[in-house]
Structure formats: structure tokens, C-alpha cells
CSV table of C-alpha atoms and ligand atoms in Angstrom, one decimal:
chain,number,residue,atom,x,y,z
Q,1,MET,CA,0.0,-0.1,-0.1
Q,2,ALA,CA,2.6,2.4,0.8
Q,3,LYS,CA,4.4,1.3,-1.9
Q,4,LYS,CA,1.5,2.0,-4.1
Q,5,VAL,CA,1.1,5.4,-3.1
Q,6,ALA,CA,4.8,6.6,-3.2
Q,7,GLU,CA,4.8,4.6,-7.0
Q,8,THR,CA,1.6,7.0,-8.4
Q,9,ASP,CA,2.6,10.5,-9.9
Q,10,ARG,CA,-0.7,12.0,-8.2
Q,11,SER,CA,0.9,11.4,-5.1
Q,12,PHE,CA,3.8,13.5,-5.8
Q,13,ALA,CA,1.2,16.3,-6.8
Q,14,SER,CA,-0.6,16.6,-3.9
Q,15,GLY,CA,2.6,15.5,-1.4
Q,16,ILE,CA,3.1,12.1,-0.2
Q,17,ARG,CA,0.5,10.7,2.6
Q,18,VAL,CA,2.2,9.8,5.3
Q,19,ASP,CA,0.4,6.5,6.5
Q,20,SER,CA,1.0,4.6,9.7
Q,21,LYS,CA,2.6,1.8,8.0
Q,22,LEU,CA,5.1,3.9,5.9
Q,23,ARG,CA,6.1,5.4,9.1
Q,24,ALA,CA,6.7,2.1,10.3
Q,25,ALA,CA,8.8,1.2,7.4
Q,26,ARG,CA,10.9,4.2,8.0
Q,27,GLU,CA,11.3,3.2,11.5
Q,28,ARG,CA,12.7,-0.4,10.0
Q,29,VAL,CA,15.0,1.0,8.1
Q,30,ILE,CA,17.9,-0.8,8.9
Q,31,GLU,CA,16.4,-4.4,8.9
Q,32,VAL,CA,14.6,-3.5,5.4
Q,33,ALA,CA,16.9,-4.2,2.6
Q,34,GLY,CA,15.6,-2.2,-0.4
Q,35,PRO,CA,16.3,-2.7,-4.0
Q,36,ILE,CA,20.3,-2.2,-4.4
Q,37,THR,CA,22.6,-4.8,-4.7
Q,38,VAL,CA,25.7,-3.9,-2.6
Q,39,TYR,CA,29.5,-4.5,-3.5
Q,40,THR,CA,32.7,-3.6,-1.7
Q,41,ALA,CA,35.8,-2.5,-3.2
Q,42,SER,CA,37.6,-3.7,0.3
Q,43,ASN,CA,39.4,-0.7,0.6
Q,44,LYS,CA,41.1,-1.0,-3.2
Q,45,THR,CA,39.3,0.7,-6.2
Q,46,ALA,CA,38.9,-1.9,-8.8
Q,47,ILE,CA,34.9,-1.3,-9.0
Q,48,PRO,CA,33.0,-3.3,-8.3
Q,49,GLY,CA,34.4,-6.1,-6.0
Q,50,ALA,CA,33.0,-8.6,-4.6
Q,51,LEU,CA,29.6,-8.9,-3.5
Q,52,VAL,CA,29.2,-7.4,0.3
Q,53,THR,CA,28.5,-10.1,3.2
Q,54,GLU,CA,25.4,-10.0,5.7
Q,55,ASP,CA,27.2,-8.8,8.4
Q,56,ASP,CA,28.6,-5.5,6.4
Q,57,GLU,CA,27.5,-2.5,8.2
Q,58,ASP,CA,27.9,-0.1,5.6
Q,59,ALA,CA,26.2,-2.2,3.2
Q,60,ASN,CA,23.4,-2.5,5.9
Q,61,ARG,CA,22.8,0.7,5.6
Q,62,VAL,CA,23.1,1.4,1.8
Q,63,LYS,CA,20.5,-1.0,1.3
Q,64,GLY,CA,18.1,0.8,4.3
Q,65,TYR,CA,18.9,4.1,2.3
Q,66,SER,CA,18.1,2.2,-1.1
Q,67,HIS,CA,14.4,1.3,0.5
Q,68,LEU,CA,13.7,5.1,1.5
Q,69,ILE,CA,14.6,6.5,-1.3
Q,70,SER,CA,12.8,3.9,-3.6
Q,71,GLN,CA,9.5,4.7,-1.6
Q,72,LEU,CA,9.7,8.1,-1.9
Q,73,LEU,CA,10.5,8.6,-5.8
Q,74,GLY,CA,8.4,5.1,-6.6
Q,75,ILE,CA,11.6,3.7,-8.0
Q,76,ASN,CA,11.7,0.1,-9.0
Q,77,GLU,CA,15.3,-0.4,-10.3
Q,78,PHE,CA,18.1,1.1,-8.7
Q,79,PRO,CA,22.2,1.0,-9.6
Q,80,ASP,CA,24.2,-1.3,-7.7
Q,81,GLY,CA,26.3,0.3,-5.0
Q,82,VAL,CA,29.8,-0.4,-3.6
Q,83,VAL,CA,31.1,0.5,-0.2
Q,84,HIS,CA,34.7,0.3,1.2
Q,85,TYR,CA,36.0,2.3,-1.8
Q,86,GLY,CA,39.8,3.2,-1.6
Q,87,GLU,CA,41.9,4.2,1.5
Q,88,GLY,CA,40.6,6.9,3.6
Q,89,TYR,CA,38.7,8.1,0.7
Q,90,ALA,CA,36.3,10.8,1.6
Q,91,ASN,CA,33.8,11.5,-0.8
Q,92,ALA,CA,31.2,9.1,-2.4
Q,93,PHE,CA,30.4,9.5,-6.4
Q,94,PHE,CA,27.9,8.1,-9.1
Q,95,ASN,CA,30.6,6.6,-11.4
Q,96,GLY,CA,27.5,6.3,-14.5
Q,97,ASN,CA,26.9,2.8,-13.3
Q,98,TYR,CA,27.6,2.2,-9.7
Q,99,LEU,CA,26.7,4.6,-6.4
Q,100,VAL,CA,30.0,4.3,-4.7
Q,101,PHE,CA,31.0,5.2,-1.1
Q,102,GLY,CA,34.7,5.7,0.6
Q,103,GLU,CA,34.9,5.5,4.5
Q,104,GLY,CA,36.2,8.9,4.7
Q,105,ASP,CA,39.8,10.1,6.0
Q,106,GLY,CA,38.9,9.5,9.8
Q,107,GLU,CA,39.6,13.2,10.7
Q,108,VAL,CA,37.8,15.6,8.6
Q,109,PHE,CA,35.6,13.2,7.0
Q,110,GLY,CA,33.5,10.1,8.6
Q,111,ASN,CA,32.1,6.9,6.4
Q,112,PHE,CA,30.0,8.3,3.4
Q,113,THR,CA,27.8,5.5,4.4
Q,114,LEU,CA,26.7,7.3,7.2
Q,115,SER,CA,24.2,10.0,5.6
Q,116,LEU,CA,20.6,9.6,3.7
Q,117,ASP,CA,21.1,13.1,2.1
Q,118,ILE,CA,24.7,12.4,0.4
Q,119,MET,CA,23.3,9.0,-0.7
Q,120,ALA,CA,20.0,9.9,-2.3
Q,121,HIS,CA,22.2,12.9,-3.9
Q,122,GLU,CA,24.1,10.4,-5.4
Q,123,PHE,CA,21.1,8.7,-6.9
Q,124,GLY,CA,19.9,11.7,-7.8
Q,125,HIS,CA,23.1,12.1,-10.1
Q,126,ALA,CA,21.6,8.7,-11.6
Q,127,LEU,CA,18.3,10.2,-12.1
Q,128,VAL,CA,20.0,13.2,-14.4
Q,129,SER,CA,22.0,11.1,-16.3
Q,130,LEU,CA,19.1,9.2,-17.1
Q,131,GLY,CA,17.2,11.7,-17.7
Q,132,PRO,CA,18.5,15.5,-18.5
Q,133,GLY,CA,22.1,14.3,-19.1
Q,134,LEU,CA,23.2,17.8,-18.3
Q,135,LEU,CA,26.7,18.0,-18.6
Q,136,TYR,CA,29.1,18.4,-15.9
Q,137,SER,CA,30.5,21.6,-16.2
Q,138,GLY,CA,30.1,25.0,-15.5
Q,139,GLU,CA,26.0,26.4,-15.2
Q,140,SER,CA,24.4,22.9,-16.8
Q,141,GLY,CA,26.7,21.1,-14.2
Q,142,ALA,CA,26.0,23.4,-11.1
Q,143,MET,CA,22.3,22.5,-12.1
Q,144,ASN,CA,23.4,18.7,-12.2
Q,145,GLU,CA,24.7,19.3,-8.7
Q,146,HIS,CA,21.3,21.1,-7.9
Q,147,LEU,CA,19.1,18.9,-9.0
Q,148,ALA,CA,21.2,16.4,-6.6
Q,149,ASP,CA,20.7,18.1,-3.8
Q,150,VAL,CA,16.8,18.3,-4.2
Q,151,ILE,CA,16.7,14.5,-4.6
Q,152,GLY,CA,19.2,14.5,-1.7
Q,153,ILE,CA,17.2,17.2,0.7
Q,154,SER,CA,14.1,16.0,-0.4
Q,155,VAL,CA,14.5,12.3,0.6
Q,156,GLN,CA,15.9,13.3,3.8
Q,157,GLN,CA,13.4,15.4,4.4
Q,158,TRP,CA,10.8,13.2,4.6
Q,159,THR,CA,12.2,10.3,6.3
Q,160,SER,CA,13.2,12.7,9.4
Q,161,GLN,CA,9.5,14.8,8.7
Q,162,ASP,CA,11.6,17.6,9.6
Q,163,GLN,CA,11.2,20.3,7.1
Q,164,THR,CA,13.4,22.8,8.6
Q,165,ASP,CA,16.9,21.2,8.3
Q,166,TRP,CA,18.3,22.0,4.8
Q,167,ARG,CA,22.1,21.3,5.7
Q,168,ILE,CA,23.3,17.8,3.4
Q,169,GLY,CA,25.9,15.6,4.7
Q,170,GLU,CA,26.3,16.7,8.1
Q,171,GLU,CA,26.5,13.3,9.5
Q,172,ILE,CA,29.8,12.5,7.8
Q,173,LEU,CA,31.8,15.8,9.3
Q,174,ILE,CA,33.4,14.6,12.1
Q,175,ASP,CA,33.5,18.1,14.1
Q,176,GLY,CA,29.7,18.0,14.3
Q,177,ALA,CA,29.4,21.4,13.3
Q,178,SER,CA,29.9,21.5,9.7
Q,179,ALA,CA,27.6,20.3,7.0
Q,180,VAL,CA,28.8,19.8,3.3
Q,181,ARG,CA,26.4,22.3,2.2
Q,182,ASP,CA,23.3,24.4,3.4
Q,183,MET,CA,20.7,24.8,0.7
Q,184,LEU,CA,18.7,27.6,2.5
Q,185,HIS,CA,22.1,29.2,3.5
Q,186,PRO,CA,24.5,28.5,0.7
Q,187,GLY,CA,28.0,29.9,2.4
Q,188,GLN,CA,26.9,29.2,5.5
Q,189,ALA,CA,27.9,25.3,5.6
Q,190,TYR,CA,31.0,25.5,7.2
Q,191,ASP,CA,33.7,27.7,8.5
Q,192,SER,CA,36.8,26.2,10.0
Q,193,PRO,CA,40.7,26.2,10.2
Q,194,VAL,CA,40.5,22.8,8.6
Q,195,LEU,CA,37.7,23.0,6.1
Q,196,GLY,CA,37.9,27.0,5.3
Q,197,LYS,CA,34.8,29.0,4.2
Q,198,ASP,CA,32.0,27.4,2.5
Q,199,PRO,CA,32.4,29.5,-1.0
Q,200,GLN,CA,28.9,28.9,-2.1
Q,201,PRO,CA,27.1,32.0,-3.3
Q,202,GLY,CA,23.4,32.6,-3.1
Q,203,HIS,CA,22.4,35.0,-5.8
Q,204,MET,CA,23.4,35.4,-9.4
Q,205,GLU,CA,25.5,38.6,-8.7
Q,206,GLN,CA,27.9,36.2,-6.6
Q,207,TYR,CA,27.8,33.5,-9.7
Q,208,ALA,CA,31.7,32.2,-9.2
Q,209,LYS,CA,33.4,32.1,-12.2
Q,210,VAL,CA,36.2,29.8,-11.4
Q,211,ARG,CA,38.0,27.0,-13.2
Q,212,HIS,CA,38.3,24.6,-10.5
Q,213,ASP,CA,35.5,22.3,-9.6
Q,214,ASN,CA,34.4,21.5,-13.0
Q,215,GLY,CA,33.6,25.5,-13.6
Q,216,GLY,CA,32.5,25.6,-10.1
Q,217,VAL,CA,29.8,22.7,-10.1
Q,218,HIS,CA,29.8,22.4,-6.3
Q,219,ILE,CA,29.7,26.2,-5.7
Q,220,ASN,CA,26.7,27.4,-7.6
Q,221,SER,CA,24.4,25.1,-7.5
Q,222,GLY,CA,24.1,27.1,-3.9
Q,223,ILE,CA,21.8,29.5,-6.2
Q,224,PRO,CA,19.0,27.3,-7.3
Q,225,ASN,CA,19.4,25.5,-3.9
Q,226,ARG,CA,18.5,29.0,-2.7
Q,227,ALA,CA,15.7,29.0,-5.0
Q,228,PHE,CA,14.1,25.9,-3.6
Q,229,ALA,CA,14.6,26.2,-0.2
Q,230,LEU,CA,13.4,29.6,-0.4
Q,231,LEU,CA,10.0,28.3,-2.4
Q,232,CYS,CA,9.4,25.4,0.3
Q,233,GLU,CA,10.0,28.3,3.1
Q,234,LYS,CA,7.3,30.9,1.7
Q,235,THR,CA,4.9,28.3,0.8
Q,236,GLY,CA,5.1,25.8,3.9
Q,237,GLU,CA,5.0,23.0,1.3
Q,238,PRO,CA,7.0,20.2,2.2
Q,239,SER,CA,10.1,19.6,-0.1
Q,240,TRP,CA,9.2,16.0,-0.7
Q,241,GLY,CA,5.6,17.3,-1.7
Q,242,ARG,CA,4.7,19.4,-4.3
Q,243,PRO,CA,8.6,21.2,-4.5
Q,244,LEU,CA,9.8,17.9,-5.4
Q,245,ALA,CA,6.9,16.8,-8.3
Q,246,MET,CA,7.5,20.1,-9.9
Q,247,TRP,CA,11.4,19.8,-9.7
Q,248,ARG,CA,11.2,15.9,-11.2
Q,249,ARG,CA,8.6,17.1,-13.9
Q,250,ALA,CA,11.3,20.4,-14.8
Q,251,MET,CA,13.5,18.2,-15.2
Q,252,GLN,CA,12.5,16.3,-17.8
Q,253,ASP,CA,12.0,19.5,-19.9
Q,254,LEU,CA,16.0,19.9,-19.8
Q,255,GLY,CA,18.7,19.0,-22.4
Q,256,PRO,CA,22.5,18.6,-21.7
Q,257,ARG,CA,23.5,22.2,-22.1
Q,258,SER,CA,20.1,23.9,-20.2
Q,259,ARG,CA,21.1,26.9,-17.8
Q,260,PHE,CA,19.5,27.9,-14.3
Q,261,ARG,CA,16.7,30.2,-16.3
Q,262,ASP,CA,15.6,27.1,-18.1
Q,263,LEU,CA,15.1,25.2,-14.8
Q,264,ALA,CA,13.4,28.2,-13.6
Q,265,ALA,CA,11.1,28.7,-16.4
Q,266,ALA,CA,10.5,24.8,-16.6
Q,267,THR,CA,9.4,24.9,-12.9
Q,268,TRP,CA,7.4,27.8,-13.5
Q,269,ARG,CA,5.3,25.9,-16.3
Q,270,HIS,CA,5.2,23.1,-14.1
Q,271,SER,CA,3.9,25.2,-10.8
Q,272,GLY,CA,0.4,24.6,-11.0
Q,273,GLY,CA,-1.3,26.9,-8.3
Q,274,LEU,CA,2.4,27.5,-6.8
Q,275,ASN,CA,3.1,29.8,-9.5
Q,276,PRO,CA,3.5,33.4,-7.7
Q,277,ALA,CA,5.8,31.9,-5.0
Q,278,VAL,CA,7.9,30.1,-7.6
Q,279,ARG,CA,8.6,33.4,-9.7
Q,280,GLU,CA,9.5,35.3,-6.2
Q,281,ALA,CA,11.8,32.4,-5.1
Q,282,TRP,CA,13.5,32.4,-8.1
Q,283,GLY,CA,13.7,36.2,-8.2
Q,284,GLU,CA,15.6,36.7,-4.8
Q,285,VAL,CA,18.2,34.6,-6.3
Q,286,GLY,CA,18.2,36.9,-9.1
Q,287,ILE,CA,16.7,34.9,-12.1
Q,288,SER,CA,13.9,36.2,-13.3
Q,289,ILE,CA,11.2,34.2,-15.3
U,301,LIG,N1,30.4,13.7,-4.2
U,301,LIG,C1,30.6,14.6,-5.0
U,301,LIG,C2,29.1,14.6,-5.7
U,301,LIG,O1,28.3,13.7,-6.0
U,301,LIG,C3,31.6,13.6,-5.9
U,301,LIG,C4,31.6,14.3,-7.3
U,301,LIG,O2,32.6,15.7,-7.1
U,301,LIG,N2,31.7,14.2,-8.5
U,301,LIG,O3,29.5,15.4,-6.5
U,302,ZN,ZN1,26.9,15.7,-6.8
């Protein structure tokens, strides 16, 4: 039943109904193995490596998270996962086929399987590559990053039923204070001697013209991220309800070289009764529709 609710497209428009069965499913997350098949790279970098054993904690978290992600998004097929990638590897990524997780360096970053929104973010990259195929550089790359964050935060907020937490990846930062990104307050996810200061802008006037990071894909994603968060804040709509539905539909209108303004226009076309708020949210980050 819960699965059916999540699978119908209508439910995205009306917001996911959270029935008690679904709530119970979330509480059992660690025990419920979702649709993913998980391998271990055994601290090497060959992908995928070998199938995990049942007592692999990292794999079991990833399996549980795949259940949540597939429930909210109504997805039956899932890319395979790889855990224990590399030695002290402080990142996670989607390589076009596999969702890959490092264990972290143990000093700044903990294990990358600890964060549901990071995993949902990587899964978001899989959706983007199957869908609009946004090129991973410059503005289209930043939009690729943004869409992955939208998927990440929506799964996270739906799971916790907490619409106030806009931070991505706080679970993997060992200092207990920082996060990888803050969608509502780009530029405020971290500020420390080890990490430096979060470079994300939240307005087109601060768009970073840089060469590194594929032309700032993890930097300029702050701009549309803030528009998405502002829309949810202004309307009181939970991210995982109508805003997520709009963004998923808008994604279908995009192509490899789309720009922020193309996404803004597409979300406006799919915004139904929320269109004044959509225009306002994009306007606040310097993108007029
Ligand atoms: N964790 C990063 C991401 O998914 C990895 C990368 O830079 N591709 O965005
Ligand atoms: Zn990413």
C-alpha cells in the first residue's frame, strides 16, 4: 500500500501521504533491505569488487537507505552500490553505473554511508544522467549538482518529517558542527581552519566564475538550491511534496546544456497554484522568469 502510494505520479502532486505503515517502514530502515545490490571494493579502487557479506554495516545502511529512496521516488530499479571504496577515501560518487562510497579520512570526514542525503544525492545524479544528461561543467554542471541536492534533501526531510533542516551531509563531518552544503543558507555550511569557508553563493550576482571544480559545479549550485529552499519556506510546502514533483517534471524539459533560467522557467510551467511563489523564489536569487 505504502509503495503504491509512492509509485503513483498523483501522489507527487498532492504530497506523499504518510500512513502509519510507511512510518513503521522508516523506523525499520536498517532492517529493511531495499532494491540495491551492494559490493565491497575492500579498500581498493577496482569497481565493483565482491558482493558484500550480510554483516557489512556500511552495506546494510546503504541497503536500508535504498528502500527509503525508492519508496519516496517510486523507483523500482536501482543502480548497484560499492562500499569500502579506496583507503581513507573522503567522497562518494556516481560513476555512471555504480553508487560508490568511501570510508572517509577519519579526521575531517567520517564514513560516507552515514548520510542518507548524500546517498540520495548520488542517486539523484543517476536520475539526471538518465534524464536531462546535464553536462558536468559550468552552469549545466551546477544544475546537475543542484538537482542531486534536491533529491537528497527531499528524501532526507521526508524520512525525518523535518522541513527545517536544509543541510546536506552533516552526518559525515566529524567536527559535529559543519555540513557539506546548506541549501537555505549557501555559504554557511562550514567555516573552520581545516575546511576553510563554504564558498557557495546564494545569488546570481555572486556567481563564481572559476576553473576549478569543473567551473564551480559544487559552488554555484548554491544559487538554485536557495531558490528551492525559499520556495518551500515561503509556501510551507514540504520539499518532498509539490516542490519535488515540480522539479522532477521540470527536469524532463531540460537538456545537456540547459541553464538555471531554463530550470526556473520549467518549474514555473509545472508549478500549478504555486506559480507566484515560484517566481518570487527564483527572483530572490537573481533569476527572473
Ligand atoms: N560527492 C561528489 C558529488 O556527487 C563527487 C563529485 O564531485 N562528483 O557531487
Ligand atoms: Zn554531486
